[in-house]
Amino acid sequence: MDGSTLVGALVVGLAVGAVGRLVVPGRTAAPVWLTLALGVAAALLGAIVVGLVDTAPGRPAVWPLVVESGFAAAAVVLAVLAAGRPAPGEEPPPRPGARREEGS
């Protein structure tokens, strides 16, 4: 595995994590950093799998991208579905650095 494979997996993982986050409407309990991190980790796993399975040099570069994207998409979908949504009536946890409303 060379540097271009790692950079490609990083870009694919970030892109799939971001798109997966944007596709789901409304708020979810999974933070953005988690979907991005899982996308990158799964894309790297896909790159490793392609490196172990594909031994013939000179193949088109599309196949590794498809496998990396598939692994990343599956991980992001599972993370967002497993995290679920905040219960109706419950406020989601405050974002770090958000201002608190002063109670009356």
C-alpha atoms as a PDB file:
ATOM      1  CA  MET A   1       0.000   0.000   0.000  1.00  0.00           C
ATOM      2  CA  ASP A   2       1.478   3.318  -1.036  1.00  0.00           C
ATOM      3  CA  GLY A   3       0.830   6.944  -0.123  1.00  0.00           C
ATOM      4  CA  SER A   4      -1.641   7.574  -2.926  1.00  0.00           C
ATOM      5  CA  THR A   5      -3.788   4.688  -1.701  1.00  0.00           C
ATOM      6  CA  LEU A   6      -3.865   6.124   1.812  1.00  0.00           C
ATOM      7  CA  VAL A   7      -4.704   9.620   0.580  1.00  0.00           C
ATOM      8  CA  GLY A   8      -7.411   8.203  -1.690  1.00  0.00           C
ATOM      9  CA  ALA A   9      -8.935   6.254   1.192  1.00  0.00           C
ATOM     10  CA  LEU A  10      -8.836   9.363   3.382  1.00  0.00           C
ATOM     11  CA  VAL A  11     -10.595  11.476   0.757  1.00  0.00           C
ATOM     12  CA  VAL A  12     -13.180   8.779   0.012  1.00  0.00           C
ATOM     13  CA  GLY A  13     -13.872   8.251   3.726  1.00  0.00           C
ATOM     14  CA  LEU A  14     -14.333  11.956   4.434  1.00  0.00           C
ATOM     15  CA  ALA A  15     -16.548  12.410   1.380  1.00  0.00           C
ATOM     16  CA  VAL A  16     -18.757   9.425   2.172  1.00  0.00           C
ATOM     17  CA  GLY A  17     -18.988  10.431   5.845  1.00  0.00           C
ATOM     18  CA  ALA A  18     -20.030  13.973   4.950  1.00  0.00           C
ATOM     19  CA  VAL A  19     -22.536  12.907   2.290  1.00  0.00           C
ATOM     20  CA  GLY A  20     -23.955  10.241   4.583  1.00  0.00           C
ATOM     21  CA  ARG A  21     -24.454  12.858   7.260  1.00  0.00           C
ATOM     22  CA  LEU A  22     -26.137  15.275   4.852  1.00  0.00           C
ATOM     23  CA  VAL A  23     -28.494  12.642   3.424  1.00  0.00           C
ATOM     24  CA  VAL A  24     -30.129  11.876   6.771  1.00  0.00           C
ATOM     25  CA  PRO A  25     -32.720  14.564   7.490  1.00  0.00           C
ATOM     26  CA  GLY A  26     -33.013  16.139  10.928  1.00  0.00           C
ATOM     27  CA  ARG A  27     -30.749  15.729  13.919  1.00  0.00           C
ATOM     28  CA  THR A  28     -29.218  12.431  14.857  1.00  0.00           C
ATOM     29  CA  ALA A  29     -27.550  11.364  18.066  1.00  0.00           C
ATOM     30  CA  ALA A  30     -24.297  10.536  16.237  1.00  0.00           C
ATOM     31  CA  PRO A  31     -21.861  13.462  16.145  1.00  0.00           C
ATOM     32  CA  VAL A  32     -20.383  14.622  12.852  1.00  0.00           C
ATOM     33  CA  TRP A  33     -16.843  13.683  13.825  1.00  0.00           C
ATOM     34  CA  LEU A  34     -17.968  10.100  14.435  1.00  0.00           C
ATOM     35  CA  THR A  35     -19.453   9.672  10.970  1.00  0.00           C
ATOM     36  CA  LEU A  36     -16.342  11.181   9.372  1.00  0.00           C
ATOM     37  CA  ALA A  37     -13.992   9.011  11.447  1.00  0.00           C
ATOM     38  CA  LEU A  38     -15.944   5.850  10.693  1.00  0.00           C
ATOM     39  CA  GLY A  39     -15.971   6.708   7.001  1.00  0.00           C
ATOM     40  CA  VAL A  40     -12.191   7.110   6.974  1.00  0.00           C
ATOM     41  CA  ALA A  41     -11.586   3.946   9.026  1.00  0.00           C
ATOM     42  CA  ALA A  42     -13.870   1.848   6.847  1.00  0.00           C
ATOM     43  CA  ALA A  43     -12.342   3.236   3.641  1.00  0.00           C
ATOM     44  CA  LEU A  44      -8.882   2.310   4.959  1.00  0.00           C
ATOM     45  CA  LEU A  45     -10.178  -1.173   5.737  1.00  0.00           C
ATOM     46  CA  GLY A  46     -11.518  -1.380   2.174  1.00  0.00           C
ATOM     47  CA  ALA A  47      -8.107  -0.336   0.822  1.00  0.00           C
ATOM     48  CA  ILE A  48      -6.440  -3.059   2.878  1.00  0.00           C
ATOM     49  CA  VAL A  49      -8.908  -5.661   1.625  1.00  0.00           C
ATOM     50  CA  VAL A  50      -8.355  -4.606  -1.987  1.00  0.00           C
ATOM     51  CA  GLY A  51      -4.592  -4.755  -1.442  1.00  0.00           C
ATOM     52  CA  LEU A  52      -4.844  -8.285  -0.066  1.00  0.00           C
ATOM     53  CA  VAL A  53      -7.197  -9.594  -2.755  1.00  0.00           C
ATOM     54  CA  ASP A  54      -6.053  -7.775  -5.885  1.00  0.00           C
ATOM     55  CA  THR A  55      -2.606  -9.022  -6.837  1.00  0.00           C
ATOM     56  CA  ALA A  56      -2.650  -8.209 -10.571  1.00  0.00           C
ATOM     57  CA  PRO A  57      -0.949  -4.875 -11.325  1.00  0.00           C
ATOM     58  CA  GLY A  58      -2.282  -2.632 -14.053  1.00  0.00           C
ATOM     59  CA  ARG A  59      -5.943  -2.885 -13.142  1.00  0.00           C
ATOM     60  CA  PRO A  60      -8.097   0.230 -13.441  1.00  0.00           C
ATOM     61  CA  ALA A  61      -8.173   2.428 -10.346  1.00  0.00           C
ATOM     62  CA  VAL A  62     -11.973   2.368 -10.213  1.00  0.00           C
ATOM     63  CA  TRP A  63     -12.262  -0.987  -8.428  1.00  0.00           C
ATOM     64  CA  PRO A  64     -10.452   0.106  -5.230  1.00  0.00           C
ATOM     65  CA  LEU A  65     -12.537   3.290  -5.071  1.00  0.00           C
ATOM     66  CA  VAL A  66     -15.762   1.292  -5.370  1.00  0.00           C
ATOM     67  CA  VAL A  67     -14.715  -1.086  -2.589  1.00  0.00           C
ATOM     68  CA  GLU A  68     -13.539   1.749  -0.316  1.00  0.00           C
ATOM     69  CA  SER A  69     -16.770   3.674  -0.926  1.00  0.00           C
ATOM     70  CA  GLY A  70     -18.859   0.594  -0.188  1.00  0.00           C
ATOM     71  CA  PHE A  71     -17.085  -0.110   3.086  1.00  0.00           C
ATOM     72  CA  ALA A  72     -17.311   3.549   4.142  1.00  0.00           C
ATOM     73  CA  ALA A  73     -20.991   3.846   3.204  1.00  0.00           C
ATOM     74  CA  ALA A  74     -21.896   0.705   5.133  1.00  0.00           C
ATOM     75  CA  ALA A  75     -20.064   1.938   8.245  1.00  0.00           C
ATOM     76  CA  VAL A  76     -21.639   5.410   8.134  1.00  0.00           C
ATOM     77  CA  VAL A  77     -25.155   4.045   7.593  1.00  0.00           C
ATOM     78  CA  LEU A  78     -24.750   1.601  10.470  1.00  0.00           C
ATOM     79  CA  ALA A  79     -23.435   4.330  12.770  1.00  0.00           C
ATOM     80  CA  VAL A  80     -26.239   6.766  12.020  1.00  0.00           C
ATOM     81  CA  LEU A  81     -28.926   4.089  12.322  1.00  0.00           C
ATOM     82  CA  ALA A  82     -27.454   2.656  15.523  1.00  0.00           C
ATOM     83  CA  ALA A  83     -27.208   6.074  17.162  1.00  0.00           C
ATOM     84  CA  GLY A  84     -30.839   6.840  16.405  1.00  0.00           C
ATOM     85  CA  ARG A  85     -32.488  10.158  17.038  1.00  0.00           C
ATOM     86  CA  PRO A  86     -33.105  12.109  20.214  1.00  0.00           C
ATOM     87  CA  ALA A  87     -36.455  11.212  21.777  1.00  0.00           C
ATOM     88  CA  PRO A  88     -39.278  13.625  21.000  1.00  0.00           C
ATOM     89  CA  GLY A  89     -39.595  16.220  23.732  1.00  0.00           C
ATOM     90  CA  GLU A  90     -36.032  15.695  24.899  1.00  0.00           C
ATOM     91  CA  GLU A  91     -33.490  18.280  24.007  1.00  0.00           C
ATOM     92  CA  PRO A  92     -30.398  16.993  22.263  1.00  0.00           C
ATOM     93  CA  PRO A  93     -27.182  17.394  24.238  1.00  0.00           C
ATOM     94  CA  PRO A  94     -25.685  20.870  23.928  1.00  0.00           C
ATOM     95  CA  ARG A  95     -22.942  21.355  21.409  1.00  0.00           C
ATOM     96  CA  PRO A  96     -19.505  22.088  22.810  1.00  0.00           C
ATOM     97  CA  GLY A  97     -19.001  25.807  23.148  1.00  0.00           C
ATOM     98  CA  ALA A  98     -22.705  26.611  22.831  1.00  0.00           C
ATOM     99  CA  ARG A  99     -24.112  29.321  25.014  1.00  0.00           C
ATOM    100  CA  ARG A 100     -26.535  28.364  27.726  1.00  0.00           C
ATOM    101  CA  GLU A 101     -29.833  30.089  28.040  1.00  0.00           C
ATOM    102  CA  GLU A 102     -30.181  31.828  31.351  1.00  0.00           C
ATOM    103  CA  GLY A 103     -33.201  30.458  33.199  1.00  0.00           C
ATOM    104  CA  SER A 104     -35.882  32.770  34.527  1.00  0.00           C
END
